[in-house]
Structures are given as C-alpha cells and as structure tokens.
Amino acid sequence: MDEEEYERMIQRCLRCSICKWVPQIQVKSQKYATICPAMDEYNFHTYSGGGKIILALSYHLGRIGPSDELRDIVYKCTECGGCAVSCKFLNTLEPLEIMCEFRERLVKDGCGPMPAQQKYIEAVKKVNNPYNEPHESRKEWLPKDIQTDPNSKVLFYVGCTASYRRKEMAIATARILNAAGIKFRLLEDETCCGSPILRTGVKDAFLESMNKNLDAIEALDVDTVVFTCAGCYDTFKVDYPLHRKYNFEVKHTVELFDELIQDGKLKLTTEVPLTVTYHDPCHLGRNAERYEEWDGDVVELMPLVNINIPKKPKRCGAEGVYDPPRNILKSISGLKLNEMERIMEYSYCCGAGAGVKSAFPEFALKTAQIRLDEAEDTGAEILVSACPFCSTNLQDAIKEKGSKLQFYDINELILMALGMDIKKVKEKAAEVA
Ligand code: SF4
Ligand code: SF4
C-alpha cells in the first residue's frame, strides 16, 4: 500500500463498528453474532478493526508515539480478516491491509514485533523454522513406505507446522497422494513460507524466506505446488505474487483431493459413520482470496469523500476455498456434516494466527474455546479442519476444556474413507515426534 492510499484509508473509517459483527443479514443468533476475537477478549473499541485504524491515524498524525501499550494493542489481533469482510458489507475500507501496513511502520520505528515473535523470527533465520528445530530433521515425518518421485511435476510443500508439530497431517497427505497414484516430490531444502513473519510486519525477513523458497522451487521442473497448511497456501497464493511472480500453480490439498474424488481417481469406499462440523481456516477461506489488479483513479468529490474510477473490485472473502472441503466431506459415505453458525467468509477465527499463539497464548486459547463452544452446539462428535495451526490451537482448547469433541484433520477423514487405519497414522506421527 503506497503512502497516498494509506493516508486516504486511515482517514476514511466511519466509526460505524460494523467490523465487530458478522454482517446483520448473516447473523443466526446473538450468541454467535461477533466476528472479532480481539473485541470478544478485550471488549474495548480500540481493539477492533476500526479502533486500530483510529490508532493508525493518530500515530500517522503524531498524536501518539511508539509505546509498549500501543504495540500490545496492535499485536493483539489474529489478522483473521473478519473485520475486513464485515466492513465491506457497507463500506469500502481495507482494515486488514491497514493493520498489516501499520505493523510494518511500527517495526520500522522499533515498536514491534512482540518479543516472543522476534524469537521465532530469529529461529527462522537460523534454522528455517519458527520452532527452532534442527533443519536436518525436517523430513523425519516421512515414513519409509511412502513413495516420492524426484522427477515429479508435483511438489508437496509440507510447511514447518506439519513437518515438526502436526506430523500426522503430513503423513496423511502423502498417503493420500500415493493412494491416488499422484507422483510427488519434496523440496530438498524447504524453508518456512514466511507467513508467521509477514503477519508481524517484519518485511525484510519475510522476503528472505519467500526468495529462498521461490529460488528452490523454480530451480525444479514442477508445475503444481500442493499445500496441506492453510497458512503456507495463502502466503504463496496471495502474498508472494504481490512481491514476486512465479509460474506454477498452487493448490491446497482440499482442492486437489476434491478434484481427484470427482474424477474417480480417489475412491472413498469405506463408510465413516460420524457427525462432523467443519471449521473454515481464515487462511483457506476469506484471506485466500487473491487481490485483483486495479489501475484506476481516485477522484475526490469533497474532502474525505472519494470514488474510484473504474470501480475497484471489493475483496470480500467470497472467493475463498469453501466448497472443496465440504464436497469432500459430503463424498464420504455415512458421514454427516452439521454446520456451525459462522461459516465460510463469516467464519470465526481459531485464535492462533499472526503471532498471537506465541505472544498472547491465553488470548489464543480463549478464542479457540469460543469456536469450540460453537462447534459443540452443532451436536457433532468430530471437529474437522484443514490447517495445522488451527488443528493445534483447537486441540489445545479441547484439552483445556475437557471437551468430548475430537479433532481430525480432513485428510485423516479421507484416509478413513480409503479404509486405512487412522490409528496407525497417528501412532507413526507420535513415534517420530
Ligand atoms: S483481523 Fe480479526 S482479530 Fe484483528 S481486528 Fe480484524 S476481526 Fe479483530
Ligand atoms: S473499519 Fe469499517 S466497519 Fe469498522 S468502524 Fe471503520 S468503516 Fe466501520
């Protein structure tokens, strides 16, 4: 966002507070009418999307300066994008983009990121992953009986969380690819996608990660890169092209596996008699909508009232990946899908994103507990999603609450429907953990 656009945007917040709520027409109950985890937790306007825009304006005008208090408020936000979708229901602002830009500005002024986030950024610089795990053990999740093909045109980009913390997701993905007869390769030297760095506003370290990955991938003859992590997928699909174009296709596994099921290449023949509810990860849903290029003019009709000529496309989250995971679940015989109230672009965040899980773990956990309540209210026995980060945070909430709900990654349900023993996949993951 250039200086002119940033200035224009931060002046145009109407203080209407729509960004705190699911758009009225989508609200199904008072209990689940809110969209902003930061507002739910801290219950003060400053923490909302609009409140943070007022802070950005005050900071820009020099009315407030860098401080620990300011930093805490700005970083108590999962960058889930809920406010951005709701705002655009009536307005045309980009609260999420403003917040990202504001964080970058704070970092430049030495007022960010949070110390815990700085720690994991240093780990990425040193060992290519935010968990500070040895780079050499990145592929330890890979079972010996999985077939990879070093000449394949399909690359499975595993990501740090599935490689080190949610190995069962990496194993399940690889087993499904094998079962469908899709040859795939892994990167010899995979490095963090940079998402957890980018979201904190540390641009130079993010660009370093992005360039390492794109240099490594472009040195290979691949035409498709597949992701099982929503965060990696969103970063490659939406953020990388804003800085560097590439010429391969990106797909989340839910998109690929949905296609394979529709084409009859993946046959889900085993009945899975479970009632599930699906959590839309923000990075697979609303935030995975690409930016449409716009090269128009902003015409000022009167002070603070502008129109875009031609009309600027609104990025409202409707182009996120919503159907493929639901198609997969509906393809599994015996499985029943009970939807939560807040779904698709109006989904409620799991609470882990944008460095919140590291810097404010209690806020992350409480947000996941709110989502867990909503999942429980559907009467489902299984909470399913498609992101290792959501997986970790929602499972932490399940443990903390002692909930009867169980969590499965969607690929684990596919494995069950393929007739594979899911317990063995989990045991294998535990073995190499
Ligand atoms: S991005 Fe999410 S947590 Fe942050 S202000 Fe917007 S709705 Fe709230
Ligand atoms: S960010 Fe958008 S929805 Fe929120 S107060 Fe400002 S104009 Fe209203």
Coordinates of C-alpha atoms and ligand atoms in Angstrom, one line a residue:
M1 CA 0.0 0.0 0.0
D2 CA 1.6 3.3 -1.0
E3 CA 1.7 6.4 1.2
E4 CA -1.2 8.2 -0.5
E5 CA -3.5 5.2 -0.3
Y6 CA -2.6 4.5 3.4
E7 CA -3.3 8.1 4.3
R8 CA -6.6 8.1 2.4
M9 CA -7.7 4.8 4.0
I10 CA -6.9 5.7 7.6
Q11 CA -8.9 8.9 7.3
R12 CA -12.0 7.2 6.0
C13 CA -13.1 4.9 8.8
L14 CA -16.7 5.9 9.6
R15 CA -16.5 4.7 13.2
C16 CA -19.6 2.6 12.5
S17 CA -18.4 -0.5 14.3
I18 CA -19.8 -2.9 11.7
C19 CA -16.4 -4.6 11.8
K20 CA -17.1 -6.0 15.2
W21 CA -20.0 -8.1 14.0
V22 CA -21.0 -10.7 11.5
P23 CA -23.0 -8.7 8.9
Q24 CA -26.5 -8.4 10.2
I25 CA -28.1 -10.4 7.4
Q26 CA -25.8 -13.4 8.2
V27 CA -26.4 -13.4 12.0
K28 CA -28.2 -16.5 13.2
S29 CA -28.1 -15.9 17.0
Q30 CA -27.0 -13.3 19.5
K31 CA -24.5 -15.9 20.9
Y32 CA -22.5 -16.1 17.7
A33 CA -23.0 -12.6 16.2
T34 CA -19.5 -11.3 16.8
I35 CA -16.6 -11.6 14.3
C36 CA -13.6 -10.0 16.1
P37 CA -11.7 -12.2 18.6
A38 CA -9.8 -9.2 19.9
M39 CA -13.1 -7.4 20.7
D40 CA -14.5 -10.5 22.3
E41 CA -11.5 -10.8 24.5
Y42 CA -10.6 -7.2 25.4
N43 CA -14.1 -5.6 24.9
F44 CA -12.9 -2.1 24.1
H45 CA -13.3 -0.3 20.8
T46 CA -9.5 0.3 20.4
Y47 CA -9.0 -3.5 19.9
S48 CA -11.5 -3.7 16.9
G49 CA -10.5 -3.2 13.3
G50 CA -12.0 0.3 13.3
G51 CA -10.3 1.1 16.6
K52 CA -6.9 0.0 15.3
I53 CA -7.5 2.3 12.3
I54 CA -8.0 5.2 14.7
L55 CA -4.7 4.3 16.3
A56 CA -3.0 4.2 12.9
L57 CA -4.4 7.7 12.1
S58 CA -3.3 9.1 15.5
Y59 CA 0.1 7.6 15.0
H60 CA 0.4 8.9 11.5
L61 CA -0.5 12.4 12.6
G62 CA 2.0 12.2 15.5
R63 CA -0.7 12.5 18.2
I64 CA 0.6 9.3 19.8
G65 CA 4.1 7.8 19.6
P66 CA 5.6 4.3 19.9
S67 CA 5.0 2.7 23.2
D68 CA 4.7 -0.8 24.7
E69 CA 1.0 -0.2 25.3
L70 CA 0.4 0.7 21.6
R71 CA 2.4 -2.3 20.5
D72 CA 0.3 -4.6 22.7
I73 CA -3.0 -3.4 21.3
V74 CA -1.8 -3.6 17.7
Y75 CA -0.4 -7.1 18.1
K76 CA -3.5 -8.4 20.0
C77 CA -5.1 -9.2 16.6
T78 CA -5.0 -12.5 14.8
E79 CA -5.2 -10.8 11.4
C80 CA -8.2 -13.1 10.8
G81 CA -9.7 -10.6 8.3
G82 CA -13.2 -10.9 9.8
C83 CA -13.3 -7.1 10.2
A84 CA -12.3 -6.6 6.5
V85 CA -15.2 -8.8 5.3
S86 CA -17.8 -7.1 7.6
C87 CA -16.6 -3.6 6.8
K88 CA -17.0 -4.1 3.1
F89 CA -20.6 -5.1 3.6
L90 CA -21.4 -1.4 3.7
N91 CA -18.1 0.4 3.3
T92 CA -15.1 0.0 1.0
L93 CA -12.2 0.1 3.5
E94 CA -9.4 -2.5 3.9
P95 CA -9.0 -2.7 7.7
L96 CA -6.7 -5.8 7.4
E97 CA -4.4 -4.2 4.9
I98 CA -4.2 -1.1 7.1
M99 CA -3.3 -3.2 10.1
C100 CA -0.6 -5.0 8.2
E101 CA 0.9 -1.7 7.0
F102 CA 0.6 -0.2 10.5
R103 CA 2.6 -3.1 11.9
E104 CA 5.3 -2.6 9.3
R105 CA 5.5 1.0 10.3
L106 CA 5.8 0.1 14.0
V107 CA 8.5 -2.4 13.2
K108 CA 10.5 0.3 11.3
D109 CA 10.1 2.6 14.3
G110 CA 11.4 -0.1 16.7
C111 CA 7.9 -0.7 18.2
G112 CA 7.4 -4.3 17.1
P113 CA 7.2 -7.2 16.8
M114 CA 6.4 -8.7 20.3
P115 CA 9.5 -10.3 22.0
A116 CA 8.1 -13.8 21.6
Q117 CA 7.6 -13.2 17.9
Q118 CA 11.1 -11.8 17.5
K119 CA 12.4 -15.0 19.0
Y120 CA 10.7 -17.2 16.4
I121 CA 11.8 -14.9 13.6
E122 CA 15.4 -15.3 14.7
A123 CA 14.8 -19.1 14.7
V124 CA 13.6 -19.0 11.1
K125 CA 16.7 -17.0 10.1
K126 CA 18.9 -19.6 11.9
V127 CA 17.2 -23.0 11.2
N128 CA 14.5 -22.2 8.7
N129 CA 11.6 -22.9 11.0
P130 CA 9.9 -20.9 13.9
Y131 CA 10.1 -23.9 16.3
N132 CA 13.9 -23.7 16.5
E133 CA 14.0 -27.4 15.5
P134 CA 17.1 -28.7 13.6
H135 CA 16.8 -28.1 9.9
E136 CA 18.2 -31.6 9.2
S137 CA 15.2 -33.3 11.0
R138 CA 12.6 -31.5 8.8
K139 CA 11.8 -34.7 6.9
E140 CA 11.8 -37.1 9.8
W141 CA 8.0 -37.3 9.4
L142 CA 8.3 -39.1 6.1
P143 CA 7.6 -42.9 6.6
K144 CA 9.8 -45.2 4.7
D145 CA 6.9 -46.8 2.8
I146 CA 5.8 -43.6 1.2
Q147 CA 6.8 -43.3 -2.5
T148 CA 8.2 -40.0 -3.7
D149 CA 9.4 -39.3 -7.2
P150 CA 12.3 -36.8 -7.6
N151 CA 11.2 -36.1 -11.2
S152 CA 7.6 -35.4 -10.5
K153 CA 6.0 -32.2 -11.7
V154 CA 4.0 -32.0 -8.4
L155 CA 5.7 -30.7 -5.3
F156 CA 4.3 -31.2 -1.8
Y157 CA 5.3 -28.2 0.2
V158 CA 4.9 -29.5 3.8
G159 CA 5.5 -26.4 5.9
C160 CA 7.0 -26.1 9.3
T161 CA 4.0 -27.0 11.5
A162 CA 3.1 -30.2 9.6
S163 CA 6.8 -31.1 9.4
Y164 CA 7.6 -30.7 13.1
R165 CA 4.3 -30.4 15.1
R166 CA 1.4 -32.0 13.2
K167 CA 3.3 -34.8 11.5
E168 CA 0.1 -36.8 11.2
M169 CA -1.1 -34.2 8.7
A170 CA 2.0 -34.5 6.5
I171 CA 1.8 -38.3 6.7
A172 CA -1.9 -38.4 5.8
T173 CA -1.4 -36.1 2.8
A174 CA 1.5 -38.2 1.5
R175 CA -0.5 -41.4 1.9
I176 CA -3.5 -40.0 0.0
L177 CA -1.2 -38.8 -2.8
N178 CA 0.2 -42.3 -3.0
A179 CA -3.3 -43.9 -2.9
A180 CA -4.4 -41.7 -5.7
G181 CA -1.4 -42.5 -7.8
I182 CA -0.2 -38.9 -7.8
K183 CA 3.6 -38.8 -8.0
F184 CA 5.1 -36.1 -5.9
R185 CA 8.4 -34.8 -4.7
L186 CA 9.5 -32.8 -1.7
L187 CA 11.9 -29.9 -1.6
E188 CA 15.4 -30.9 -0.6
D189 CA 15.8 -27.7 1.4
E190 CA 12.4 -26.4 2.4
T191 CA 12.3 -23.3 4.5
C192 CA 9.5 -21.5 6.3
C193 CA 7.0 -19.9 3.9
G194 CA 7.4 -16.7 5.9
S195 CA 3.7 -16.3 6.9
P196 CA 4.3 -16.0 10.7
I197 CA 7.0 -13.4 9.9
L198 CA 5.0 -11.4 7.4
R199 CA 2.0 -11.1 9.8
T200 CA 4.1 -9.4 12.4
G201 CA 5.2 -6.7 10.0
V202 CA 8.9 -7.8 9.6
K203 CA 9.1 -7.5 5.8
D204 CA 12.8 -8.0 5.1
A205 CA 12.9 -11.4 6.9
F206 CA 9.7 -12.4 5.1
L207 CA 11.1 -11.5 1.7
E208 CA 14.2 -13.5 2.5
S209 CA 12.1 -16.7 3.2
M210 CA 10.0 -16.1 0.1
N211 CA 13.0 -15.7 -2.1
K212 CA 14.7 -18.9 -0.7
N213 CA 11.5 -20.9 -1.4
L214 CA 10.9 -19.5 -4.8
D215 CA 14.5 -19.9 -5.9
A216 CA 14.4 -23.5 -4.7
I217 CA 11.1 -24.3 -6.4
E218 CA 11.9 -22.5 -9.7
A219 CA 15.2 -24.5 -9.9
L220 CA 13.0 -27.6 -10.3
D221 CA 10.7 -28.6 -13.2
V222 CA 7.4 -28.5 -11.3
D223 CA 4.1 -27.2 -12.5
T224 CA 2.0 -27.6 -9.3
V225 CA 2.8 -27.0 -5.6
V226 CA 0.4 -28.6 -3.1
F227 CA -0.1 -27.5 0.5
T228 CA -1.7 -29.1 3.5
C229 CA -1.2 -25.9 5.6
A230 CA -3.7 -23.1 5.0
G231 CA -1.1 -20.5 6.1
C232 CA 1.5 -21.6 3.7
Y233 CA -1.1 -21.8 0.9
D234 CA -2.4 -18.3 1.5
T235 CA 1.1 -16.9 1.7
F236 CA 2.1 -18.5 -1.6
K237 CA -1.2 -17.8 -3.3
V238 CA -1.9 -14.2 -2.2
D239 CA 1.2 -12.6 -0.7
Y240 CA 4.1 -13.9 -2.8
P241 CA 2.7 -12.6 -6.1
L242 CA 2.5 -9.1 -4.6
H243 CA 6.3 -9.2 -4.3
R244 CA 7.4 -11.7 -6.9
K245 CA 5.5 -13.5 -9.7
Y246 CA 6.0 -17.2 -10.3
N247 CA 4.8 -19.6 -12.9
F248 CA 3.5 -22.7 -11.2
E249 CA 0.0 -23.5 -9.9
V250 CA -0.8 -23.6 -6.2
K251 CA -3.4 -25.9 -4.7
H252 CA -4.5 -26.7 -1.2
T253 CA -4.9 -30.5 -0.7
V254 CA -8.7 -30.0 -0.3
E255 CA -8.8 -28.6 -3.8
L256 CA -6.7 -31.4 -5.3
F257 CA -8.4 -34.2 -3.4
D258 CA -11.8 -32.8 -4.2
E259 CA -10.9 -32.9 -8.0
L260 CA -9.5 -36.4 -7.6
I261 CA -12.7 -37.6 -5.9
Q262 CA -14.9 -36.0 -8.6
D263 CA -12.7 -37.6 -11.3
G264 CA -13.0 -41.0 -9.7
K265 CA -9.2 -41.2 -9.1
L266 CA -9.7 -41.3 -5.3
K267 CA -12.3 -43.8 -4.3
L268 CA -13.8 -43.3 -0.9
T269 CA -15.3 -46.7 -0.4
T270 CA -15.3 -47.1 3.3
E271 CA -18.2 -45.9 5.4
V272 CA -17.3 -43.3 8.1
P273 CA -20.4 -43.1 10.3
L274 CA -19.5 -39.8 12.1
T275 CA -21.2 -36.5 12.6
V276 CA -18.7 -33.7 12.0
T277 CA -18.6 -30.0 11.9
Y278 CA -16.1 -28.1 9.7
H279 CA -14.0 -25.1 10.8
D280 CA -13.0 -22.8 7.9
P281 CA -9.4 -21.7 8.4
C282 CA -9.1 -17.9 7.8
H283 CA -6.1 -18.5 5.5
L284 CA -8.0 -21.0 3.4
G285 CA -11.2 -19.1 3.5
R286 CA -11.6 -15.3 3.3
N287 CA -7.9 -14.4 3.3
A288 CA -7.1 -16.8 0.5
E289 CA -8.9 -14.6 -2.0
R290 CA -6.4 -13.1 -4.4
Y291 CA -6.1 -9.3 -5.0
E292 CA -7.5 -8.3 -8.3
E293 CA -5.2 -5.8 -10.0
W294 CA -6.8 -2.3 -10.3
D295 CA -5.2 0.6 -12.0
G296 CA -7.8 3.3 -11.8
D297 CA -8.1 6.8 -10.5
V298 CA -9.3 8.0 -7.1
V299 CA -11.4 11.1 -7.6
E300 CA -12.1 13.3 -4.6
L301 CA -15.7 14.5 -4.7
M302 CA -15.4 16.5 -1.5
P303 CA -13.0 16.3 1.5
L304 CA -12.8 12.7 2.7
V305 CA -15.3 11.5 0.0
N306 CA -13.7 9.7 -2.9
I307 CA -14.8 7.5 -5.7
N308 CA -12.8 5.0 -7.7
I309 CA -13.0 5.1 -11.5
P310 CA -13.4 2.5 -12.7
K311 CA -15.0 0.8 -9.7
K312 CA -12.4 -1.0 -7.6
P313 CA -13.1 -4.7 -7.0
K314 CA -14.0 -5.4 -3.4
R315 CA -12.1 -8.2 -1.7
C316 CA -14.9 -9.6 0.4
G317 CA -13.7 -13.1 1.1
A318 CA -16.3 -14.8 -1.1
E319 CA -13.6 -16.3 -3.4
G320 CA -12.1 -18.3 -0.5
V321 CA -11.9 -22.1 -0.7
Y322 CA -15.2 -23.2 0.8
D323 CA -16.8 -25.8 -1.5
P324 CA -13.9 -28.3 -1.9
P325 CA -13.7 -29.3 1.8
R326 CA -17.5 -29.6 2.0
N327 CA -17.6 -31.6 -1.2
I328 CA -15.0 -34.0 0.3
L329 CA -17.0 -34.4 3.5
K330 CA -20.2 -35.0 1.5
S331 CA -18.4 -37.6 -0.6
I332 CA -17.7 -39.8 2.5
S333 CA -20.5 -42.3 2.9
G334 CA -22.1 -42.4 6.3
L335 CA -20.6 -39.0 7.3
K336 CA -23.0 -36.2 8.4
L337 CA -21.9 -32.6 8.2
N338 CA -23.5 -30.2 10.8
E339 CA -22.6 -26.6 10.0
M340 CA -21.7 -24.0 12.6
E341 CA -23.4 -20.7 12.6
R342 CA -20.4 -18.7 11.4
I343 CA -19.0 -20.3 8.3
M344 CA -17.2 -19.5 5.1
E345 CA -16.3 -15.8 4.8
Y346 CA -18.1 -15.1 8.1
S347 CA -16.2 -17.8 10.0
Y348 CA -14.8 -17.2 13.4
C349 CA -11.1 -17.4 13.8
C350 CA -9.4 -20.3 15.7
G351 CA -7.3 -17.7 17.5
A352 CA -3.8 -18.8 16.6
G353 CA -2.7 -16.5 13.7
A354 CA -0.5 -13.5 13.2
G355 CA 1.9 -14.5 16.1
V356 CA -0.9 -14.4 18.7
K357 CA -0.3 -18.0 19.7
S358 CA 3.3 -17.1 20.6
A359 CA 2.9 -13.7 22.1
F360 CA -0.6 -14.0 23.8
P361 CA -1.2 -17.7 24.3
E362 CA -4.2 -17.1 26.7
F363 CA -5.9 -14.9 24.1
A364 CA -5.3 -17.6 21.5
L365 CA -6.7 -20.3 23.8
K366 CA -9.8 -18.3 24.8
T367 CA -10.6 -17.6 21.2
A368 CA -10.3 -21.3 20.3
Q369 CA -12.7 -22.0 23.3
I370 CA -15.3 -19.7 21.8
R371 CA -15.0 -21.6 18.5
L372 CA -15.2 -24.9 20.3
D373 CA -18.4 -23.9 22.0
E374 CA -19.9 -23.1 18.6
A375 CA -18.7 -26.5 17.3
E376 CA -20.2 -28.3 20.3
D377 CA -23.5 -26.6 19.8
T378 CA -23.9 -28.3 16.4
G379 CA -24.1 -31.7 18.2
A380 CA -21.2 -33.0 16.2
E381 CA -18.8 -35.5 17.7
I382 CA -15.8 -34.5 15.4
L383 CA -14.4 -31.1 14.7
V384 CA -12.6 -31.1 11.4
S385 CA -10.5 -28.5 9.7
A386 CA -7.7 -28.2 7.1
C387 CA -4.8 -26.3 8.7
P388 CA -2.1 -27.5 11.2
F389 CA -2.2 -24.2 13.0
C390 CA -6.0 -24.3 13.6
S391 CA -5.5 -28.0 14.5
T392 CA -3.0 -27.2 17.3
N393 CA -5.0 -24.4 18.8
L394 CA -8.4 -26.1 18.6
Q395 CA -6.9 -29.3 20.1
D396 CA -5.4 -27.2 22.9
A397 CA -8.9 -25.8 23.6
I398 CA -10.4 -29.3 23.6
K399 CA -7.8 -30.5 26.2
E400 CA -8.2 -27.4 28.3
K401 CA -12.0 -27.7 28.4
G402 CA -12.1 -31.5 28.7
S403 CA -14.5 -31.4 25.7
K404 CA -15.9 -34.7 24.3
L405 CA -15.4 -33.4 20.8
Q406 CA -12.5 -34.9 18.9
F407 CA -10.4 -33.1 16.3
Y408 CA -9.4 -34.6 13.0
D409 CA -7.7 -33.1 10.0
I410 CA -9.8 -33.5 6.9
N411 CA -7.1 -35.7 5.3
E412 CA -7.4 -38.1 8.2
L413 CA -11.1 -38.5 7.4
I414 CA -10.2 -39.2 3.8
L415 CA -7.7 -41.8 5.0
M416 CA -10.5 -43.4 7.0
A417 CA -12.8 -43.4 3.9
L418 CA -10.0 -45.0 2.0
G419 CA -10.1 -47.8 4.5
M420 CA -6.8 -47.0 6.1
D421 CA -6.1 -47.4 9.8
I422 CA -6.0 -43.9 11.1
K423 CA -4.7 -45.0 14.5
K424 CA -1.5 -46.3 12.8
V425 CA -1.0 -42.9 11.1
K426 CA -1.3 -41.2 14.5
E427 CA 1.0 -43.8 16.1
K428 CA 3.6 -43.3 13.4
A429 CA 3.4 -39.5 13.9
A430 CA 3.8 -39.9 17.6
E431 CA 6.8 -42.2 17.1
V432 CA 8.7 -39.6 15.1
A433 CA 7.5 -36.7 17.2
Ligands
SF4_1 S1 -8.3 -9.0 11.9 FE1 -9.7 -10.3 13.2 S2 -8.8 -10.0 15.3 FE2 -7.9 -8.4 14.1 S3 -9.2 -6.6 14.4 FE3 -10.0 -7.7 12.5 S4 -11.6 -9.1 13.2 FE4 -10.4 -8.4 15.0
SF4_2 S1 -13.3 -0.3 9.9 FE1 -15.1 -0.2 8.5 S2 -16.7 -1.2 9.7 FE2 -15.1 -0.7 11.1 S3 -15.7 1.3 12.0 FE3 -14.3 1.7 10.2 S4 -15.7 1.9 8.5 FE4 -16.9 1.0 10.1

